[in-house]
Short mmCIF file of C-alpha atoms in Angstrom, two decimals:
data_model
loop_
_atom_site.label_atom_id
_atom_site.label_comp_id
_atom_site.label_asym_id
_atom_site.label_seq_id
_atom_site.Cartn_x
_atom_site.Cartn_y
_atom_site.Cartn_z
CA MET H 25 33.24 7.33 -48.12
CA ILE H 26 33.84 6.69 -44.42
CA GLY H 27 33.88 10.45 -43.83
CA ARG H 28 30.55 10.86 -45.60
CA SER H 29 29.06 8.00 -43.59
CA LEU H 30 30.21 9.53 -40.33
CA ALA H 31 28.90 12.94 -41.36
CA GLY H 32 25.57 11.39 -42.31
CA ALA H 33 25.30 9.57 -39.00
CA ALA H 34 26.14 12.77 -37.14
CA GLY H 35 23.48 14.61 -39.12
CA VAL H 36 20.86 12.00 -38.32
CA GLY H 37 21.85 12.11 -34.65
CA PHE H 38 21.59 15.91 -34.58
CA ALA H 39 18.20 15.83 -36.29
CA CYS H 40 16.91 13.27 -33.79
CA ALA H 41 18.20 15.29 -30.85
CA THR H 42 16.65 18.47 -32.24
CA TYR H 43 13.29 16.76 -32.75
CA ALA H 44 13.37 15.33 -29.24
CA TYR H 45 14.15 18.74 -27.76
CA LEU H 46 11.58 20.75 -29.73
CA THR H 47 8.72 18.38 -28.91
CA LEU H 48 9.34 18.27 -25.16
CA PRO H 49 6.47 19.05 -22.77
CA ASP H 50 6.44 22.10 -20.52
CA VAL H 51 6.89 20.73 -17.00
CA ARG H 52 6.55 24.07 -15.18
CA PRO H 53 2.79 23.75 -14.47
CA LEU H 54 3.63 20.71 -12.34
CA ARG H 55 5.03 23.03 -9.69
CA THR H 56 1.51 23.77 -8.46
CA THR H 57 -0.88 21.64 -10.54
CA ASN H 58 -1.46 17.90 -10.24
CA PRO H 59 -1.87 16.07 -13.56
CA THR H 60 -5.37 14.78 -14.22
CA THR H 61 -4.01 11.79 -16.13
CA THR H 62 -0.74 10.43 -17.49
CA ALA H 63 0.48 8.90 -20.73
CA PHE H 64 0.78 5.56 -18.94
CA ILE H 65 -2.77 5.65 -17.56
CA GLU H 66 -4.10 6.49 -21.02
CA LEU H 67 -2.08 3.60 -22.45
CA ARG H 68 -3.77 1.23 -20.00
CA VAL H 69 -7.18 2.69 -20.92
CA ARG H 70 -6.58 2.06 -24.64
CA ASP H 71 -5.28 -1.43 -23.96
CA ALA H 72 -8.35 -2.35 -21.91
CA ARG H 73 -10.75 -1.01 -24.54
CA SER H 74 -8.90 -2.85 -27.31
CA HIS H 75 -9.71 -6.07 -25.44
CA GLY H 76 -13.35 -5.10 -24.97
CA GLU H 77 -12.89 -4.41 -21.28
CA ALA H 78 -13.92 -1.41 -19.20
CA PRO H 79 -10.85 0.56 -18.06
CA ARG H 80 -10.29 0.45 -14.30
CA ARG H 81 -8.80 3.42 -12.47
CA VAL H 82 -8.52 3.67 -8.70
CA GLN H 83 -6.59 6.78 -7.71
CA ARG H 84 -6.81 9.36 -4.94
CA TRP H 85 -4.28 12.18 -4.79
CA VAL H 86 -2.66 12.86 -1.42
CA ARG H 87 -0.18 15.49 -0.31
CA TYR H 88 3.44 14.55 0.20
CA ARG H 89 3.14 15.11 3.95
CA ASP H 90 0.24 12.64 4.05
CA ILE H 91 2.32 9.73 2.81
CA SER H 92 4.07 7.53 5.37
CA ASN H 93 7.80 8.18 5.75
CA ASP H 94 8.22 4.40 5.88
CA LEU H 95 6.80 4.17 2.36
CA LYS H 96 9.01 7.00 1.15
CA ARG H 97 12.11 5.30 2.54
CA ALA H 98 11.08 1.90 1.17
CA VAL H 99 10.47 3.25 -2.34
CA LEU H 100 13.81 5.07 -2.35
CA VAL H 101 15.57 1.83 -1.36
CA ALA H 102 13.72 -0.20 -3.99
CA GLU H 103 13.80 2.24 -6.89
CA ASP H 104 16.48 4.92 -6.52
CA ASP H 105 18.73 5.03 -3.46
CA ALA H 106 20.81 7.78 -5.11
CA PHE H 107 17.79 10.09 -5.52
CA TRP H 108 19.42 12.73 -3.32
CA GLN H 109 22.68 12.71 -5.27
CA HIS H 110 21.70 12.89 -8.94
CA GLU H 111 20.02 15.62 -10.99
CA GLY H 112 17.52 13.42 -12.74
CA VAL H 113 19.87 10.95 -14.39
CA ASP H 114 22.25 8.62 -12.56
CA PHE H 115 24.96 8.47 -15.21
CA GLU H 116 26.99 5.84 -13.37
CA GLN H 117 23.98 3.52 -13.18
CA LEU H 118 23.02 4.36 -16.76
CA GLN H 119 26.49 3.44 -18.00
CA GLU H 120 26.43 0.18 -16.06
CA SER H 121 23.04 -0.69 -17.56
CA PHE H 122 24.26 0.16 -21.07
CA VAL H 123 27.31 -2.11 -20.68
CA ILE H 124 25.14 -5.00 -19.49
CA ASP H 125 22.61 -4.47 -22.28
CA TRP H 126 25.35 -4.22 -24.90
CA ALA H 127 26.92 -7.47 -23.70
CA ARG H 128 23.54 -9.20 -23.92
CA GLY H 129 22.79 -7.66 -27.30
CA ARG H 130 19.45 -6.27 -26.18
CA LEU H 131 17.89 -3.71 -23.86
CA LEU H 132 16.79 -5.39 -20.66
CA ARG H 133 18.05 -3.50 -17.65
CA GLY H 134 16.46 -0.17 -16.77
CA GLY H 135 18.89 1.87 -14.75
CA SER H 136 16.20 4.56 -14.53
CA THR H 137 15.96 7.03 -11.66
CA ILE H 138 12.68 7.96 -10.00
CA THR H 139 12.75 11.19 -12.01
CA GLN H 140 13.18 9.28 -15.28
CA GLN H 141 10.36 6.93 -14.34
CA LEU H 142 8.14 9.93 -13.63
CA ALA H 143 9.04 11.50 -16.99
CA LYS H 144 8.16 8.28 -18.81
CA ASN H 145 4.98 7.80 -16.81
CA LEU H 146 3.69 11.33 -17.36
CA TYR H 147 4.58 11.91 -20.99
CA LEU H 148 5.99 8.90 -22.83
CA SER H 149 5.55 5.19 -23.49
CA PRO H 150 7.32 2.02 -22.28
CA SER H 151 8.97 1.68 -25.71
CA LYS H 152 12.73 0.97 -25.87
CA ASN H 153 13.04 3.31 -28.88
CA PRO H 154 16.27 5.37 -28.58
CA ILE H 155 14.44 8.63 -29.35
CA ARG H 156 11.93 7.87 -26.61
CA LYS H 157 14.81 7.21 -24.22
CA LEU H 158 16.50 10.46 -25.20
CA ARG H 159 13.28 12.38 -24.53
CA GLU H 160 13.02 10.68 -21.15
CA LEU H 161 16.52 11.78 -20.18
CA VAL H 162 15.96 15.40 -21.21
CA ILE H 163 12.53 15.60 -19.53
CA ALA H 164 14.05 14.17 -16.36
CA ARG H 165 16.67 16.91 -16.32
CA ARG H 166 13.95 19.51 -16.90
CA LEU H 167 11.90 18.14 -14.02
CA GLU H 168 14.89 18.40 -11.70
CA ALA H 169 15.61 21.95 -12.89
CA GLU H 170 12.03 23.16 -12.37
CA LEU H 171 10.75 21.19 -9.37
CA PRO H 172 12.00 20.51 -5.83
CA LYS H 173 12.96 16.92 -5.05
CA ALA H 174 10.00 16.54 -2.70
CA ARG H 175 7.57 17.62 -5.45
CA ILE H 176 9.08 15.15 -7.91
CA PHE H 177 8.72 12.39 -5.33
CA GLU H 178 5.15 13.49 -4.50
CA LEU H 179 4.16 13.28 -8.16
CA TYR H 180 5.82 9.89 -8.54
CA LEU H 181 4.13 8.41 -5.48
CA ASN H 182 0.71 9.58 -6.69
CA VAL H 183 0.83 8.35 -10.30
CA ILE H 184 2.79 5.11 -10.41
CA GLU H 185 0.97 1.86 -11.10
CA TRP H 186 0.46 -0.44 -8.11
CA GLY H 187 -1.69 -3.13 -9.65
CA ASP H 188 -4.35 -3.47 -12.32
CA GLY H 189 -5.96 -0.03 -12.43
CA VAL H 190 -4.46 0.99 -9.08
CA TYR H 191 -2.46 4.22 -9.22
CA GLY H 192 -0.67 6.00 -6.41
CA ALA H 193 0.15 5.36 -2.77
CA GLU H 194 -3.29 6.14 -1.33
CA ALA H 195 -5.12 3.80 -3.69
CA ALA H 196 -2.53 1.08 -3.08
CA ALA H 197 -2.70 1.40 0.71
CA ARG H 198 -6.48 1.19 0.71
CA THR H 199 -6.66 -1.59 -1.89
CA TYR H 200 -4.15 -3.92 -0.27
CA PHE H 201 -4.18 -3.01 3.43
CA GLN H 202 -7.45 -1.12 4.02
CA THR H 203 -5.59 1.84 5.48
CA SER H 204 -4.39 5.25 4.34
CA ALA H 205 -1.00 6.02 2.85
CA ALA H 206 -0.24 8.03 5.99
CA GLU H 207 -0.73 5.00 8.26
CA LEU H 208 1.45 2.48 6.44
CA GLY H 209 4.03 0.78 8.64
CA PRO H 210 7.48 -0.55 7.66
CA ALA H 211 6.37 -4.07 6.71
CA GLU H 212 3.47 -2.87 4.55
CA ALA H 213 5.62 -0.14 2.99
CA ALA H 214 8.34 -2.62 2.08
CA LEU H 215 5.80 -4.91 0.41
CA LEU H 216 4.39 -2.05 -1.65
CA ALA H 217 7.85 -0.85 -2.65
CA GLY H 218 8.92 -4.35 -3.58
CA ALA H 219 5.91 -4.76 -5.87
CA ILE H 220 6.74 -1.70 -8.02
CA VAL H 221 9.10 -3.76 -10.18
CA ASN H 222 6.13 -5.77 -11.52
CA PRO H 223 2.90 -4.37 -10.05
CA ARG H 224 0.47 -6.37 -12.17
CA VAL H 225 2.01 -9.66 -11.01
CA LEU H 226 3.24 -9.00 -7.46
CA ASN H 227 0.35 -8.56 -5.02
CA PRO H 228 1.27 -6.96 -1.67
CA ALA H 229 -1.86 -8.40 -0.02
CA HIS H 230 -0.91 -11.94 -1.06
CA PRO H 231 2.89 -11.79 -1.40
CA SER H 232 4.77 -14.44 -3.32
CA THR H 233 8.09 -15.84 -2.12
CA ARG H 234 9.84 -13.44 -4.48
CA LEU H 235 8.03 -10.44 -3.04
CA LEU H 236 8.67 -11.53 0.55
CA LYS H 237 12.39 -11.75 -0.19
CA ARG H 238 12.34 -8.25 -1.67
CA GLN H 239 10.44 -7.03 1.38
CA GLN H 240 13.11 -8.34 3.75
CA LEU H 241 15.91 -6.81 1.70
CA ILE H 242 14.16 -3.43 1.65
CA LEU H 243 13.45 -3.57 5.39
CA ARG H 244 17.13 -4.16 6.14
CA ARG H 245 18.13 -1.08 4.17
CA MET H 246 15.32 1.36 4.97
CA GLY H 247 17.15 2.93 7.90
CA THR H 248 19.99 4.10 5.66
CA VAL H 249 17.97 6.55 3.52
CA LEU H 250 16.06 9.75 4.24
CA PRO H 251 13.18 11.07 2.12
CA PRO H 252 13.39 14.66 0.84
CA GLU H 253 11.60 17.20 2.97
CA ILE H 254 9.23 19.92 1.80
CA ALA H 255 11.07 23.22 1.53
CA GLY H 256 10.13 25.68 4.24
#
C-alpha cells in the first residue's frame, strides 16, 4: 500500500511538472521586444474594475543605459545581491526560505531572485500555489538561458510596481522626485529600492521611519555591487 501511495504521488508530481513545462511562455521575443503589458498589470486592472474604479497606469519605457547606475546598484542590494552569481534561481536562498517557511507551517518568505520576480510579473500571479511556483522557477531559468543579464534587469526595472498604478523606474522617478530615471542620485535611488518590498504602502516621496531605515542600509551597501553592463 505504501508503495502504491508513493507511486501515485510520483505520478501526480510528474503530471504537474509536465503540465507546467508544456504551458510555459516563449521568452525569446523579449530579446528585442518590450512587453506591452504584464500579467501583474492586468491583475491590477481587473482588481480596480471589480471595485468600480478606473485602472491607473503610469509607465514610460526607458533603455537600460538611461537608468541611473545608483538605482541599479540600490535595487540589486535591496532585491538580489547575488544576481551576478546565479542562473535565475538562488538555490541556497531558496532552501533557506523553504526551511523557514516549513518551520512556520506556512509560506511567508520569498527568497525570489530578480529573474524570478520578472517571470512572475510578466506571466504569472502572486499566488503561493506550488504549480505556480514551479512555473516561475522554470521560466526564470529560461529567461537566463535566452537573455543577457542586462536585458533581464532592463525588463525588471521597466515593469515592476512602484506605487498605485506606477510601473517602472522612469514613472517612479518622475512621480516621486520630478526627475528622470537617468538623473536619480544615491539617496533617491535607495528610497526607491527600499520601497519595492511594499510599493503600495511605502512612499519614497514621504518616507516612513521603516523606509528611511531601509534607505540607510541600502546606501551603506551600494558600493559593494556592480550592475551588469550591456554586451558590446
